[in-house]
Short mmCIF file of N, CA and C in Angstrom, two decimals:
data_model
loop_
_atom_site.label_atom_id
_atom_site.label_comp_id
_atom_site.label_asym_id
_atom_site.label_seq_id
_atom_site.Cartn_x
_atom_site.Cartn_y
_atom_site.Cartn_z
N UNK A 1 -148.25 -29.09 -101.95
CA UNK A 1 -147.30 -30.89 -102.02
C UNK A 1 -147.50 -31.60 -100.67
N UNK A 2 -147.50 -32.43 -100.86
CA UNK A 2 -148.24 -34.24 -100.30
C UNK A 2 -146.97 -34.65 -99.81
N UNK A 3 -147.32 -34.95 -98.73
CA UNK A 3 -145.28 -35.74 -98.21
C UNK A 3 -145.81 -37.28 -97.05
N UNK A 4 -145.54 -38.07 -97.28
CA UNK A 4 -146.18 -39.16 -96.22
C UNK A 4 -145.16 -39.15 -95.55
N UNK A 5 -145.10 -39.00 -94.45
CA UNK A 5 -144.08 -39.64 -92.92
C UNK A 5 -143.91 -40.73 -93.36
N UNK A 6 -142.14 -40.96 -92.59
CA UNK A 6 -141.28 -42.83 -93.12
C UNK A 6 -141.74 -42.78 -91.81
N UNK A 7 -142.83 -42.50 -90.74
CA UNK A 7 -143.00 -43.03 -89.03
C UNK A 7 -144.11 -43.41 -89.20
N UNK A 8 -144.54 -42.58 -89.05
CA UNK A 8 -145.91 -42.96 -88.95
C UNK A 8 -147.56 -43.34 -90.39
N UNK A 9 -146.89 -42.73 -91.03
CA UNK A 9 -146.98 -43.02 -92.55
C UNK A 9 -148.08 -42.43 -92.84
N UNK A 10 -148.41 -41.15 -91.98
CA UNK A 10 -149.57 -40.18 -91.95
C UNK A 10 -148.99 -38.96 -93.72
N UNK A 11 -150.29 -38.95 -94.23
CA UNK A 11 -149.79 -38.28 -95.81
C UNK A 11 -150.23 -36.45 -95.57
N UNK A 12 -149.46 -35.63 -95.10
CA UNK A 12 -149.72 -34.03 -94.49
C UNK A 12 -149.10 -33.35 -96.20
N UNK A 13 -149.96 -32.31 -96.13
CA UNK A 13 -149.42 -30.95 -96.40
C UNK A 13 -148.16 -30.32 -96.03
N UNK A 14 -147.01 -30.31 -97.14
CA UNK A 14 -145.94 -29.65 -96.39
C UNK A 14 -146.62 -27.73 -96.39
N UNK A 15 -145.76 -27.21 -95.15
CA UNK A 15 -146.22 -25.97 -95.15
C UNK A 15 -145.40 -25.05 -95.83
N UNK A 16 -145.56 -24.18 -95.52
CA UNK A 16 -145.21 -22.98 -96.20
C UNK A 16 -143.72 -22.91 -96.16
N UNK A 17 -142.95 -23.05 -95.38
CA UNK A 17 -140.74 -23.72 -94.85
C UNK A 17 -140.53 -24.62 -94.90
N UNK A 18 -141.42 -25.46 -94.71
CA UNK A 18 -140.73 -26.78 -95.55
C UNK A 18 -141.23 -26.98 -96.77
N UNK A 19 -142.21 -26.67 -97.56
CA UNK A 19 -141.83 -25.91 -99.25
C UNK A 19 -141.53 -25.44 -99.63
N UNK A 20 -141.08 -24.22 -99.15
CA UNK A 20 -139.66 -23.56 -99.17
C UNK A 20 -138.54 -24.31 -99.70
N UNK A 21 -138.17 -24.90 -98.28
CA UNK A 21 -137.19 -25.70 -98.34
C UNK A 21 -137.08 -26.87 -99.23
N UNK A 22 -137.87 -27.36 -99.27
CA UNK A 22 -137.16 -28.74 -100.59
C UNK A 22 -138.00 -28.10 -101.92
N UNK A 23 -138.05 -26.66 -102.13
CA UNK A 23 -137.80 -26.50 -103.43
C UNK A 23 -136.02 -25.69 -103.77
N UNK A 24 -135.79 -25.35 -101.90
CA UNK A 24 -134.16 -24.80 -102.47
C UNK A 24 -133.75 -25.63 -101.84
N UNK A 25 -133.86 -26.86 -101.88
CA UNK A 25 -133.31 -28.10 -101.78
C UNK A 25 -133.36 -28.86 -102.95
N UNK A 26 -133.93 -28.60 -104.15
CA UNK A 26 -134.16 -29.29 -105.26
C UNK A 26 -133.65 -27.84 -106.45
N UNK A 27 -133.35 -26.69 -105.38
CA UNK A 27 -132.32 -26.08 -107.02
C UNK A 27 -130.86 -26.76 -106.45
N UNK A 28 -130.31 -26.90 -105.50
CA UNK A 28 -128.89 -27.02 -105.35
C UNK A 28 -129.03 -28.38 -105.09
N UNK A 29 -129.99 -29.81 -105.53
CA UNK A 29 -129.26 -30.81 -106.14
C UNK A 29 -129.76 -31.31 -104.79
N UNK A 30 -129.53 -31.28 -103.67
CA UNK A 30 -129.91 -32.06 -102.55
C UNK A 30 -130.83 -33.15 -102.48
N UNK A 31 -129.99 -34.44 -102.76
CA UNK A 31 -130.55 -36.36 -102.20
C UNK A 31 -130.94 -36.31 -100.90
N UNK A 32 -130.43 -35.57 -99.71
CA UNK A 32 -130.76 -35.95 -98.15
C UNK A 32 -131.54 -34.57 -97.34
N UNK A 33 -133.13 -34.29 -97.28
CA UNK A 33 -132.95 -33.19 -96.45
C UNK A 33 -133.98 -34.38 -94.78
N UNK A 34 -134.01 -32.90 -94.11
CA UNK A 34 -135.09 -33.95 -93.06
C UNK A 34 -136.20 -32.70 -93.32
N UNK A 35 -137.64 -33.03 -92.14
CA UNK A 35 -138.54 -32.83 -92.40
C UNK A 35 -138.76 -33.04 -90.61
N UNK A 36 -140.26 -32.36 -90.63
CA UNK A 36 -140.72 -33.17 -89.02
C UNK A 36 -142.12 -33.51 -89.15
N UNK A 37 -142.92 -33.97 -89.04
CA UNK A 37 -144.17 -34.56 -89.44
C UNK A 37 -145.24 -33.68 -88.31
N UNK A 38 -146.36 -33.13 -88.92
CA UNK A 38 -146.91 -32.46 -87.84
C UNK A 38 -147.46 -33.30 -86.81
N UNK A 39 -147.78 -34.14 -87.25
CA UNK A 39 -148.55 -35.58 -86.85
C UNK A 39 -148.11 -36.53 -85.95
N UNK A 40 -147.15 -36.69 -85.84
CA UNK A 40 -146.08 -37.68 -84.76
C UNK A 40 -144.86 -36.66 -84.49
N UNK A 41 -144.77 -35.77 -85.12
CA UNK A 41 -143.63 -34.79 -84.58
C UNK A 41 -142.00 -35.51 -84.52
N UNK A 42 -142.09 -36.69 -85.43
CA UNK A 42 -141.57 -36.90 -85.74
C UNK A 42 -140.20 -36.82 -87.25
N UNK A 43 -138.68 -36.67 -87.55
CA UNK A 43 -138.06 -36.53 -87.90
C UNK A 43 -137.58 -37.39 -88.74
N UNK A 44 -138.06 -36.94 -90.09
CA UNK A 44 -137.67 -37.84 -91.56
C UNK A 44 -136.51 -37.47 -92.82
N UNK A 45 -136.63 -38.25 -93.27
CA UNK A 45 -135.56 -38.26 -94.55
C UNK A 45 -136.08 -38.64 -95.81
N UNK A 46 -136.05 -37.35 -96.63
CA UNK A 46 -137.07 -37.36 -97.91
C UNK A 46 -135.77 -36.73 -99.43
N UNK A 47 -135.86 -37.47 -100.34
CA UNK A 47 -134.53 -36.90 -100.99
C UNK A 47 -135.69 -35.61 -101.83
N UNK A 48 -135.45 -34.10 -102.34
CA UNK A 48 -136.47 -33.56 -102.55
C UNK A 48 -136.49 -33.46 -104.01
N UNK A 49 -135.40 -34.17 -104.80
CA UNK A 49 -135.15 -34.25 -105.73
C UNK A 49 -135.89 -35.93 -106.31
N UNK A 50 -137.06 -36.68 -105.95
CA UNK A 50 -137.55 -37.97 -106.15
C UNK A 50 -138.98 -37.09 -105.25
N UNK A 51 -138.96 -36.81 -103.99
CA UNK A 51 -140.41 -37.06 -103.49
C UNK A 51 -140.38 -38.41 -102.29
N UNK A 52 -139.38 -38.25 -102.74
CA UNK A 52 -139.80 -40.39 -101.74
C UNK A 52 -138.47 -40.09 -100.74
N UNK A 53 -138.26 -41.21 -99.84
CA UNK A 53 -137.65 -41.39 -98.75
C UNK A 53 -136.63 -41.63 -99.60
N UNK A 54 -135.12 -41.79 -99.27
CA UNK A 54 -133.76 -41.94 -99.89
C UNK A 54 -134.29 -43.97 -99.38
N UNK A 55 -132.69 -44.53 -100.95
CA UNK A 55 -133.44 -45.65 -100.40
C UNK A 55 -132.99 -47.12 -98.77
N UNK A 56 -133.02 -47.67 -99.01
CA UNK A 56 -132.99 -47.52 -97.61
C UNK A 56 -131.31 -47.80 -96.94
N UNK A 57 -131.81 -47.24 -96.07
CA UNK A 57 -130.43 -46.66 -95.34
C UNK A 57 -129.35 -47.75 -94.08
N UNK A 58 -127.74 -48.18 -94.63
CA UNK A 58 -127.47 -48.97 -93.58
C UNK A 58 -127.46 -48.35 -92.33
N UNK A 59 -127.71 -48.81 -90.94
CA UNK A 59 -126.86 -47.77 -89.87
C UNK A 59 -125.49 -48.70 -89.69
N UNK A 60 -125.01 -46.92 -89.26
CA UNK A 60 -123.36 -46.83 -89.53
C UNK A 60 -123.50 -46.89 -88.06
N UNK A 61 -121.97 -46.29 -86.86
CA UNK A 61 -121.66 -45.95 -85.93
C UNK A 61 -122.08 -44.54 -86.39
N UNK A 62 -121.46 -44.22 -87.32
CA UNK A 62 -121.70 -42.73 -87.70
C UNK A 62 -123.52 -41.96 -87.46
N UNK A 63 -124.39 -43.09 -88.21
CA UNK A 63 -126.16 -42.23 -87.93
C UNK A 63 -126.24 -41.46 -86.50
N UNK A 64 -125.87 -40.39 -86.79
CA UNK A 64 -127.14 -39.70 -85.35
C UNK A 64 -126.12 -39.15 -84.97
N UNK A 65 -124.52 -38.61 -85.55
CA UNK A 65 -123.28 -37.68 -84.87
C UNK A 65 -124.39 -36.49 -85.62
N UNK A 66 -124.13 -35.86 -84.49
CA UNK A 66 -123.90 -34.17 -84.65
C UNK A 66 -124.14 -33.33 -85.67
N UNK A 67 -124.10 -32.15 -87.15
CA UNK A 67 -123.73 -32.04 -87.93
C UNK A 67 -122.36 -30.57 -86.97
N UNK A 68 -120.84 -31.44 -88.12
CA UNK A 68 -120.44 -29.60 -87.29
C UNK A 68 -119.63 -28.45 -87.66
N UNK A 69 -120.57 -28.27 -88.92
CA UNK A 69 -120.61 -27.43 -90.03
C UNK A 69 -121.56 -26.59 -88.47
N UNK A 70 -120.44 -25.04 -89.07
CA UNK A 70 -120.83 -23.91 -87.59
C UNK A 70 -122.26 -22.73 -88.20
N UNK A 71 -123.40 -22.67 -86.82
CA UNK A 71 -125.00 -22.74 -87.28
C UNK A 71 -125.34 -24.19 -86.90
N UNK A 72 -125.26 -25.62 -87.55
CA UNK A 72 -125.86 -26.09 -87.45
C UNK A 72 -125.54 -27.33 -86.07
N UNK A 73 -126.84 -27.70 -86.04
CA UNK A 73 -127.38 -28.17 -85.05
C UNK A 73 -127.64 -29.82 -85.63
N UNK A 74 -128.13 -30.08 -86.68
CA UNK A 74 -128.68 -31.00 -87.57
C UNK A 74 -127.87 -32.94 -87.19
N UNK A 75 -128.87 -33.42 -86.74
CA UNK A 75 -128.11 -35.22 -86.77
C UNK A 75 -128.29 -35.31 -88.75
N UNK A 76 -126.89 -36.32 -88.15
CA UNK A 76 -125.87 -36.58 -89.79
C UNK A 76 -126.18 -38.72 -89.80
N UNK A 77 -126.24 -38.49 -91.56
CA UNK A 77 -126.70 -40.27 -91.37
C UNK A 77 -126.27 -40.34 -92.15
N UNK A 78 -125.75 -41.64 -93.03
CA UNK A 78 -125.32 -42.22 -93.80
C UNK A 78 -126.09 -42.84 -94.19
N UNK A 79 -126.38 -41.63 -95.78
CA UNK A 79 -126.55 -42.37 -97.37
C UNK A 79 -126.37 -43.23 -97.91
N UNK A 80 -126.89 -44.46 -98.81
CA UNK A 80 -126.74 -45.26 -99.57
C UNK A 80 -127.25 -45.05 -100.95
N UNK A 81 -126.01 -44.06 -101.83
CA UNK A 81 -126.18 -44.11 -103.07
C UNK A 81 -125.31 -44.77 -103.79
N UNK A 82 -125.40 -43.71 -105.07
CA UNK A 82 -124.25 -44.48 -106.51
C UNK A 82 -123.19 -44.69 -105.90
N UNK A 83 -122.61 -43.20 -104.96
CA UNK A 83 -121.03 -42.96 -104.56
C UNK A 83 -122.11 -42.25 -102.84
N UNK A 84 -122.23 -43.41 -101.81
CA UNK A 84 -122.32 -43.66 -100.29
C UNK A 84 -122.26 -41.33 -99.90
N UNK A 85 -122.51 -41.64 -98.77
CA UNK A 85 -122.30 -40.85 -98.14
C UNK A 85 -122.48 -39.94 -96.86
N UNK A 86 -122.07 -39.42 -96.09
CA UNK A 86 -122.46 -39.37 -95.02
C UNK A 86 -123.13 -37.10 -95.21
N UNK A 87 -124.20 -37.64 -94.58
CA UNK A 87 -125.14 -35.92 -94.79
C UNK A 87 -126.15 -35.24 -93.45
N UNK A 88 -125.40 -34.51 -93.84
CA UNK A 88 -126.94 -33.47 -92.75
C UNK A 88 -128.49 -33.14 -93.22
N UNK A 89 -129.04 -33.79 -93.17
CA UNK A 89 -130.28 -33.03 -93.50
C UNK A 89 -131.57 -31.64 -93.45
N UNK A 90 -130.57 -31.33 -92.52
CA UNK A 90 -130.58 -29.30 -92.32
C UNK A 90 -129.88 -28.32 -92.76
N UNK A 91 -128.45 -28.16 -93.37
CA UNK A 91 -127.65 -27.70 -93.63
C UNK A 91 -127.16 -28.56 -95.42
N UNK A 92 -127.91 -29.72 -95.90
CA UNK A 92 -127.44 -30.27 -96.81
C UNK A 92 -125.38 -30.29 -96.94
N UNK A 93 -124.34 -30.04 -96.29
CA UNK A 93 -122.84 -30.62 -96.58
C UNK A 93 -123.69 -32.10 -96.18
N UNK A 94 -122.82 -32.86 -97.08
CA UNK A 94 -121.98 -33.76 -97.25
C UNK A 94 -120.28 -34.78 -97.11
N UNK A 95 -120.06 -35.67 -96.47
CA UNK A 95 -119.29 -36.55 -96.57
C UNK A 95 -118.60 -37.45 -97.22
N UNK A 96 -117.41 -37.64 -98.03
CA UNK A 96 -117.57 -38.71 -98.79
C UNK A 96 -117.21 -39.56 -98.40
N UNK A 97 -116.15 -39.37 -96.55
CA UNK A 97 -115.56 -40.57 -96.54
C UNK A 97 -114.77 -39.93 -94.85
N UNK A 98 -115.30 -41.23 -94.26
CA UNK A 98 -115.07 -41.36 -92.26
C UNK A 98 -114.19 -40.45 -92.18
N UNK A 99 -112.41 -40.63 -92.44
CA UNK A 99 -112.11 -39.83 -92.53
C UNK A 99 -112.38 -37.87 -92.62
N UNK A 100 -112.93 -37.45 -93.28
CA UNK A 100 -113.31 -36.30 -93.65
C UNK A 100 -114.36 -35.50 -93.44
N UNK A 101 -115.53 -36.83 -91.88
CA UNK A 101 -116.67 -35.85 -91.88
C UNK A 101 -115.31 -36.24 -89.84
N UNK A 102 -115.46 -37.20 -89.74
CA UNK A 102 -114.10 -37.11 -88.31
C UNK A 102 -113.55 -35.85 -88.35
N UNK A 103 -112.24 -34.84 -89.25
CA UNK A 103 -111.97 -34.14 -89.28
C UNK A 103 -112.42 -32.99 -89.16
N UNK A 104 -113.79 -32.98 -90.01
CA UNK A 104 -113.79 -31.95 -89.76
C UNK A 104 -115.51 -31.62 -88.53
N UNK A 105 -115.31 -32.45 -87.83
CA UNK A 105 -115.53 -32.79 -86.26
C UNK A 105 -114.57 -32.42 -85.56
N UNK A 106 -113.41 -32.59 -85.08
CA UNK A 106 -111.85 -31.97 -84.66
C UNK A 106 -111.84 -31.04 -84.87
N UNK A 107 -111.99 -30.26 -85.86
CA UNK A 107 -112.22 -28.97 -86.32
C UNK A 107 -113.29 -28.89 -85.79
N UNK A 108 -114.17 -28.65 -85.58
CA UNK A 108 -115.16 -27.51 -85.16
C UNK A 108 -114.99 -28.23 -83.43
N UNK A 109 -114.80 -28.83 -83.07
CA UNK A 109 -114.55 -28.90 -81.05
C UNK A 109 -113.44 -28.09 -81.01
N UNK A 110 -112.37 -27.61 -82.00
CA UNK A 110 -111.49 -26.74 -81.69
C UNK A 110 -111.99 -25.58 -81.71
N UNK A 111 -112.85 -25.70 -82.51
CA UNK A 111 -113.68 -23.57 -82.33
C UNK A 111 -113.76 -23.61 -82.15
N UNK A 112 -115.22 -24.38 -81.08
CA UNK A 112 -115.92 -24.60 -80.49
C UNK A 112 -115.79 -25.86 -79.80
N UNK A 113 -114.86 -25.35 -78.44
CA UNK A 113 -115.04 -26.76 -77.46
C UNK A 113 -116.02 -27.28 -77.04
N UNK A 114 -117.18 -26.31 -76.74
CA UNK A 114 -119.00 -27.07 -75.70
C UNK A 114 -119.66 -27.99 -76.50
N UNK A 115 -118.87 -28.20 -78.02
CA UNK A 115 -119.12 -28.93 -79.31
C UNK A 115 -118.90 -29.75 -78.31
N UNK A 116 -117.65 -30.52 -77.30
CA UNK A 116 -117.35 -32.49 -77.87
C UNK A 116 -118.51 -33.40 -76.64
N UNK A 117 -118.78 -32.40 -75.97
CA UNK A 117 -120.25 -33.17 -75.25
C UNK A 117 -121.21 -33.53 -76.03
N UNK A 118 -121.80 -33.72 -77.46
CA UNK A 118 -122.06 -34.77 -78.08
C UNK A 118 -121.61 -35.54 -79.20
N UNK A 119 -120.42 -35.75 -78.16
CA UNK A 119 -119.88 -36.42 -79.26
C UNK A 119 -119.44 -37.78 -77.83
N UNK A 120 -118.44 -39.13 -78.48
CA UNK A 120 -117.35 -39.50 -77.91
C UNK A 120 -117.11 -40.49 -78.50
N UNK A 121 -115.52 -40.00 -77.90
CA UNK A 121 -114.61 -40.26 -79.03
C UNK A 121 -113.96 -41.49 -78.74
N UNK A 122 -113.70 -42.47 -79.54
CA UNK A 122 -112.54 -43.74 -78.95
C UNK A 122 -111.61 -44.25 -79.46
N UNK A 123 -110.93 -44.01 -79.57
CA UNK A 123 -109.32 -44.78 -80.86
C UNK A 123 -109.80 -43.23 -81.21
N UNK A 124 -109.96 -43.10 -83.00
CA UNK A 124 -109.70 -42.51 -83.92
C UNK A 124 -111.13 -42.61 -83.88
N UNK A 125 -111.92 -42.37 -83.73
CA UNK A 125 -113.49 -43.08 -83.89
C UNK A 125 -114.95 -41.79 -82.58
N UNK A 126 -115.27 -41.28 -83.24
CA UNK A 126 -116.23 -40.36 -83.09
C UNK A 126 -118.32 -41.74 -82.73
N UNK A 127 -118.46 -40.98 -82.27
CA UNK A 127 -119.50 -41.74 -81.83
C UNK A 127 -121.05 -40.24 -81.53
N UNK A 128 -121.88 -40.96 -81.64
CA UNK A 128 -122.72 -39.49 -80.96
C UNK A 128 -122.87 -39.69 -79.46
N UNK A 129 -123.21 -38.80 -78.62
CA UNK A 129 -123.79 -39.28 -77.52
C UNK A 129 -125.46 -39.54 -77.34
N UNK A 130 -125.83 -39.49 -76.11
CA UNK A 130 -126.95 -40.19 -76.36
C UNK A 130 -128.11 -38.65 -75.87
N UNK A 131 -128.46 -38.23 -76.88
CA UNK A 131 -128.94 -37.49 -77.05
C UNK A 131 -129.20 -36.61 -75.64
N UNK A 132 -130.06 -37.47 -74.52
CA UNK A 132 -129.76 -37.13 -73.35
C UNK A 132 -128.93 -36.36 -72.48
N UNK A 133 -128.30 -36.45 -72.80
CA UNK A 133 -127.11 -36.24 -72.21
C UNK A 133 -126.64 -34.82 -72.82
N UNK A 134 -127.26 -34.34 -74.00
CA UNK A 134 -126.49 -33.04 -74.35
C UNK A 134 -127.25 -31.95 -73.69
N UNK A 135 -125.98 -30.94 -73.63
CA UNK A 135 -126.50 -30.25 -73.13
C UNK A 135 -127.98 -29.60 -72.99
N UNK A 136 -128.73 -28.57 -71.97
CA UNK A 136 -129.89 -27.52 -72.25
C UNK A 136 -130.37 -27.25 -73.30
N UNK A 137 -129.33 -26.55 -74.01
CA UNK A 137 -129.31 -25.38 -74.43
C UNK A 137 -128.56 -25.65 -75.89
N UNK A 138 -128.18 -26.35 -75.90
CA UNK A 138 -126.71 -26.39 -77.50
C UNK A 138 -128.31 -26.68 -78.22
N UNK A 139 -128.81 -27.10 -79.37
CA UNK A 139 -128.93 -26.02 -79.84
C UNK A 139 -129.36 -24.48 -79.94
N UNK A 140 -129.48 -24.28 -79.27
CA UNK A 140 -130.06 -22.76 -78.89
C UNK A 140 -128.14 -21.96 -79.05
N UNK A 141 -127.33 -22.24 -78.21
CA UNK A 141 -126.09 -22.24 -78.35
C UNK A 141 -125.45 -22.63 -80.32
N UNK A 142 -125.57 -23.41 -80.58
CA UNK A 142 -125.23 -23.31 -81.68
C UNK A 142 -126.08 -22.66 -83.03
N UNK A 143 -126.81 -22.25 -82.90
CA UNK A 143 -127.38 -21.47 -83.45
C UNK A 143 -126.79 -20.47 -83.54
N UNK A 144 -126.51 -20.06 -82.20
CA UNK A 144 -125.99 -18.34 -82.84
C UNK A 144 -123.87 -18.01 -82.82
N UNK A 145 -123.88 -19.27 -83.37
CA UNK A 145 -122.72 -19.21 -83.59
C UNK A 145 -122.00 -18.60 -84.53
#
């Protein structure tokens, strides 16, 4: 299974783990996943149903929020689709409204207070904290939830 990186434009053969992830995502009907390029090590999005990058996305303030789902430390992106949504390319969770996304973040922080460090809240709106400001062991800690 050949894939072209959206960042460096290099074509590579999906690893066994990536191919399995893609096939599982196709079976689940997911339209947005994140993969890592073995050439430039950048993460990029892919629609597993079409094997193409998702339609060009508008950049919104919620892009790159950390996923609030238990045990997931993926990054959220806004996806322009027939019915636009915010989605995590790691776990496949989607939110069709901003209030639903922010409610999930609130619940995650209530359950796991350390997660508050990866968000900045202004009024009722969450923004991503800069990745360099995240706790060093954030991903390892989340994976153990």
